[in-house]
Amino acid sequence: MSSDSLALLRKNAGQDIAALAEEHFKHDLQDPDRDALKSAAAKISTHVTVGSLLGLGLGAFLAFRLRRTRMRMFDAFRAHEKPTHVKFADGREEAIPDMTPFMRPSTLGDVAAYTFFGFGGLFIGGEVGVLTGGAAAGKTISGDTESRERIETAFRNFRADVLRKEADALDTRRGVKELLGL
């Protein structure tokens, strides 16, 4: 599993791309534009962190509920009167083994439930945080139309430079992974 699977742990692309982005950030944008982008990035980061923590908490809560339900079901199964023998039509009687010890919830099952529910909650919460953070960041950036247009133009220029760099790398038969610094 890659660390990019969890929104909380995602990194940026390679150093070359980051340097190119920083160059466009410094030269193509004005101070209010940079502040708006920094604010938008902070909103996304905050939403991802809060979403991941809430998802982790929700996963732990659901695992606890599942464990409690399993214990209640086991207690009800154990308390209920069970048959001990089977009587066949020919009069023969066979003992039925007691399955109660095999039905008991185990510590390993509890660990697995908390682990999988925790990771599932972390993943879902982080992704929801990315979505809500992206929406909040979009509102932050689109608040001022002139600033938004400058940011969009700078992004288009940046993307064009990245595509030119990728094309040059493909022409020189370098791999895209080398280009992106992965």
CSV table of C-alpha atoms in Angstrom, one decimal:
chain,number,residue,atom,x,y,z
A,1,MET,CA,0.0,0.0,0.0
A,2,SER,CA,1.4,3.4,-1.0
A,3,SER,CA,1.5,6.3,1.4
A,4,ASP,CA,-0.4,8.2,-1.3
A,5,SER,CA,-3.5,6.1,-0.5
A,6,LEU,CA,-4.1,8.1,2.6
A,7,ALA,CA,-4.9,11.8,2.1
A,8,LEU,CA,-3.2,12.7,5.3
A,9,LEU,CA,0.2,11.4,4.0
A,10,ARG,CA,0.2,12.6,0.4
A,11,LYS,CA,3.2,14.4,-0.8
A,12,ASN,CA,3.8,16.7,-3.7
A,13,ALA,CA,5.4,15.6,-7.0
A,14,GLY,CA,9.1,15.7,-7.6
A,15,GLN,CA,11.5,18.5,-6.7
A,16,ASP,CA,11.8,19.7,-10.3
A,17,ILE,CA,8.1,20.2,-10.5
A,18,ALA,CA,8.0,21.8,-7.1
A,19,ALA,CA,10.8,24.3,-8.1
A,20,LEU,CA,8.9,25.1,-11.3
A,21,ALA,CA,5.7,25.7,-9.3
A,22,GLU,CA,7.6,27.9,-6.9
A,23,GLU,CA,9.0,29.9,-9.8
A,24,HIS,CA,5.5,30.5,-11.2
A,25,PHE,CA,4.2,31.2,-7.7
A,26,LYS,CA,6.8,34.0,-7.2
A,27,HIS,CA,6.7,35.6,-10.7
A,28,ASP,CA,3.2,35.2,-12.0
A,29,LEU,CA,1.2,36.1,-8.9
A,30,GLN,CA,0.8,39.2,-6.8
A,31,ASP,CA,0.9,39.2,-3.0
A,32,PRO,CA,-2.9,39.0,-2.5
A,33,ASP,CA,-3.0,36.0,-4.9
A,34,ARG,CA,-0.2,34.2,-2.9
A,35,ASP,CA,-2.1,34.9,0.3
A,36,ALA,CA,-5.3,33.5,-1.2
A,37,LEU,CA,-3.5,30.3,-2.3
A,38,LYS,CA,-1.8,29.9,1.0
A,39,SER,CA,-5.1,30.3,2.8
A,40,ALA,CA,-6.7,27.8,0.4
A,41,ALA,CA,-3.9,25.3,1.0
A,42,ALA,CA,-4.3,25.7,4.8
A,43,LYS,CA,-8.0,25.1,4.5
A,44,ILE,CA,-7.4,21.9,2.6
A,45,SER,CA,-4.8,20.7,5.1
A,46,THR,CA,-7.1,21.5,8.0
A,47,HIS,CA,-10.1,19.7,6.4
A,48,VAL,CA,-8.0,16.6,5.7
A,49,THR,CA,-6.6,16.5,9.2
A,50,VAL,CA,-10.0,17.0,10.9
A,51,GLY,CA,-11.6,14.5,8.4
A,52,SER,CA,-9.0,11.9,9.1
A,53,LEU,CA,-9.3,12.3,12.8
A,54,LEU,CA,-13.1,12.1,12.7
A,55,GLY,CA,-12.9,9.1,10.4
A,56,LEU,CA,-10.5,7.4,12.7
A,57,GLY,CA,-12.8,8.1,15.7
A,58,LEU,CA,-15.8,6.9,13.8
A,59,GLY,CA,-14.0,3.7,12.8
A,60,ALA,CA,-13.0,3.0,16.4
A,61,PHE,CA,-16.6,3.7,17.5
A,62,LEU,CA,-18.0,1.3,14.9
A,63,ALA,CA,-15.5,-1.4,15.8
A,64,PHE,CA,-16.5,-1.0,19.5
A,65,ARG,CA,-20.2,-1.3,18.6
A,66,LEU,CA,-19.4,-4.4,16.5
A,67,ARG,CA,-17.5,-5.9,19.4
A,68,ARG,CA,-20.3,-5.2,21.8
A,69,THR,CA,-22.9,-6.7,19.5
A,70,ARG,CA,-20.7,-9.8,19.0
A,71,MET,CA,-20.4,-10.2,22.8
A,72,ARG,CA,-24.2,-9.8,23.2
A,73,MET,CA,-24.9,-12.4,20.5
A,74,PHE,CA,-22.4,-14.8,22.1
A,75,ASP,CA,-24.0,-14.3,25.5
A,76,ALA,CA,-27.5,-14.9,24.1
A,77,PHE,CA,-26.2,-18.0,22.3
A,78,ARG,CA,-24.5,-19.3,25.4
A,79,ALA,CA,-27.6,-18.7,27.6
A,80,HIS,CA,-30.0,-20.3,25.2
A,81,GLU,CA,-30.7,-24.0,25.7
A,82,LYS,CA,-29.1,-26.1,23.0
A,83,PRO,CA,-29.8,-29.7,22.0
A,84,THR,CA,-27.1,-32.1,23.2
A,85,HIS,CA,-28.2,-35.2,21.3
A,86,VAL,CA,-29.8,-36.1,17.9
A,87,LYS,CA,-32.2,-39.0,17.8
A,88,PHE,CA,-32.5,-40.7,14.4
A,89,ALA,CA,-35.5,-42.5,13.0
A,90,ASP,CA,-33.9,-45.9,13.6
A,91,GLY,CA,-33.6,-45.1,17.3
A,92,ARG,CA,-29.9,-44.4,17.3
A,93,GLU,CA,-28.8,-41.4,19.4
A,94,GLU,CA,-25.7,-39.3,18.6
A,95,ALA,CA,-24.1,-36.6,20.8
A,96,ILE,CA,-23.8,-33.1,19.4
A,97,PRO,CA,-20.5,-31.4,20.2
A,98,ASP,CA,-20.6,-28.2,22.1
A,99,MET,CA,-19.7,-25.4,19.7
A,100,THR,CA,-19.7,-22.6,22.3
A,101,PRO,CA,-15.9,-22.2,22.6
A,102,PHE,CA,-15.6,-21.8,18.9
A,103,MET,CA,-18.3,-19.1,18.8
A,104,ARG,CA,-16.6,-17.0,21.5
A,105,PRO,CA,-15.3,-13.6,20.2
A,106,SER,CA,-11.5,-13.6,20.3
A,107,THR,CA,-8.9,-11.0,21.0
A,108,LEU,CA,-7.5,-11.5,17.5
A,109,GLY,CA,-11.0,-10.7,16.0
A,110,ASP,CA,-11.2,-7.6,18.2
A,111,VAL,CA,-7.7,-6.4,17.0
A,112,ALA,CA,-8.7,-7.1,13.4
A,113,ALA,CA,-12.0,-5.2,13.8
A,114,TYR,CA,-10.3,-2.2,15.3
A,115,THR,CA,-7.5,-2.2,12.7
A,116,PHE,CA,-9.7,-2.5,9.7
A,117,PHE,CA,-12.4,-0.2,10.9
A,118,GLY,CA,-9.8,2.3,12.0
A,119,PHE,CA,-8.0,2.3,8.6
A,120,GLY,CA,-11.3,2.4,6.8
A,121,GLY,CA,-12.4,5.4,8.8
A,122,LEU,CA,-9.1,7.1,8.3
A,123,PHE,CA,-9.3,6.6,4.6
A,124,ILE,CA,-12.9,7.7,4.2
A,125,GLY,CA,-12.5,10.6,6.6
A,126,GLY,CA,-9.4,11.9,4.8
A,127,GLU,CA,-11.0,11.6,1.4
A,128,VAL,CA,-14.1,13.5,2.6
A,129,GLY,CA,-11.7,16.1,4.1
A,130,VAL,CA,-10.1,16.5,0.6
A,131,LEU,CA,-13.5,17.0,-1.0
A,132,THR,CA,-14.7,19.5,1.6
A,133,GLY,CA,-11.4,21.2,1.8
A,134,GLY,CA,-11.2,21.5,-2.0
A,135,ALA,CA,-14.7,23.1,-2.0
A,136,ALA,CA,-13.7,25.5,0.8
A,137,ALA,CA,-10.4,26.4,-1.0
A,138,GLY,CA,-12.3,26.9,-4.3
A,139,LYS,CA,-14.6,29.4,-2.6
A,140,THR,CA,-11.5,31.2,-1.1
A,141,ILE,CA,-9.8,31.5,-4.4
A,142,SER,CA,-12.9,32.4,-6.4
A,143,GLY,CA,-13.9,35.3,-4.0
A,144,ASP,CA,-12.0,37.9,-6.0
A,145,THR,CA,-12.5,37.6,-9.8
A,146,GLU,CA,-9.3,39.4,-10.8
A,147,SER,CA,-7.2,37.3,-8.4
A,148,ARG,CA,-8.9,34.2,-9.7
A,149,GLU,CA,-8.1,35.0,-13.3
A,150,ARG,CA,-4.4,35.7,-12.4
A,151,ILE,CA,-4.2,32.4,-10.5
A,152,GLU,CA,-5.8,30.5,-13.4
A,153,THR,CA,-3.4,32.1,-15.9
A,154,ALA,CA,-0.4,31.2,-13.7
A,155,PHE,CA,-1.7,27.6,-13.3
A,156,ARG,CA,-2.2,27.3,-17.1
A,157,ASN,CA,1.4,28.6,-17.7
A,158,PHE,CA,2.7,26.2,-15.0
A,159,ARG,CA,0.9,23.2,-16.5
A,160,ALA,CA,2.2,24.1,-20.0
A,161,ASP,CA,5.7,24.2,-18.7
A,162,VAL,CA,5.2,20.8,-17.0
A,163,LEU,CA,3.9,19.3,-20.2
A,164,ARG,CA,6.8,20.8,-22.2
A,165,LYS,CA,9.2,19.3,-19.7
A,166,GLU,CA,7.5,15.9,-19.9
A,167,ALA,CA,7.6,16.0,-23.7
A,168,ASP,CA,11.4,16.9,-23.6
A,169,ALA,CA,11.9,14.0,-21.3
A,170,LEU,CA,10.1,11.6,-23.6
A,171,ASP,CA,12.0,12.9,-26.6
A,172,THR,CA,15.3,12.3,-24.8
A,173,ARG,CA,13.9,8.8,-23.8
A,174,ARG,CA,14.2,9.6,-20.1
A,175,GLY,CA,11.4,8.0,-18.1
A,176,VAL,CA,8.6,10.1,-16.7
A,177,LYS,CA,9.5,8.8,-13.2
A,178,GLU,CA,12.9,10.5,-13.5
A,179,LEU,CA,11.3,13.7,-14.6
A,180,LEU,CA,8.9,13.8,-11.7
A,181,GLY,CA,11.7,12.8,-9.3
A,182,LEU,CA,9.9,9.6,-8.1
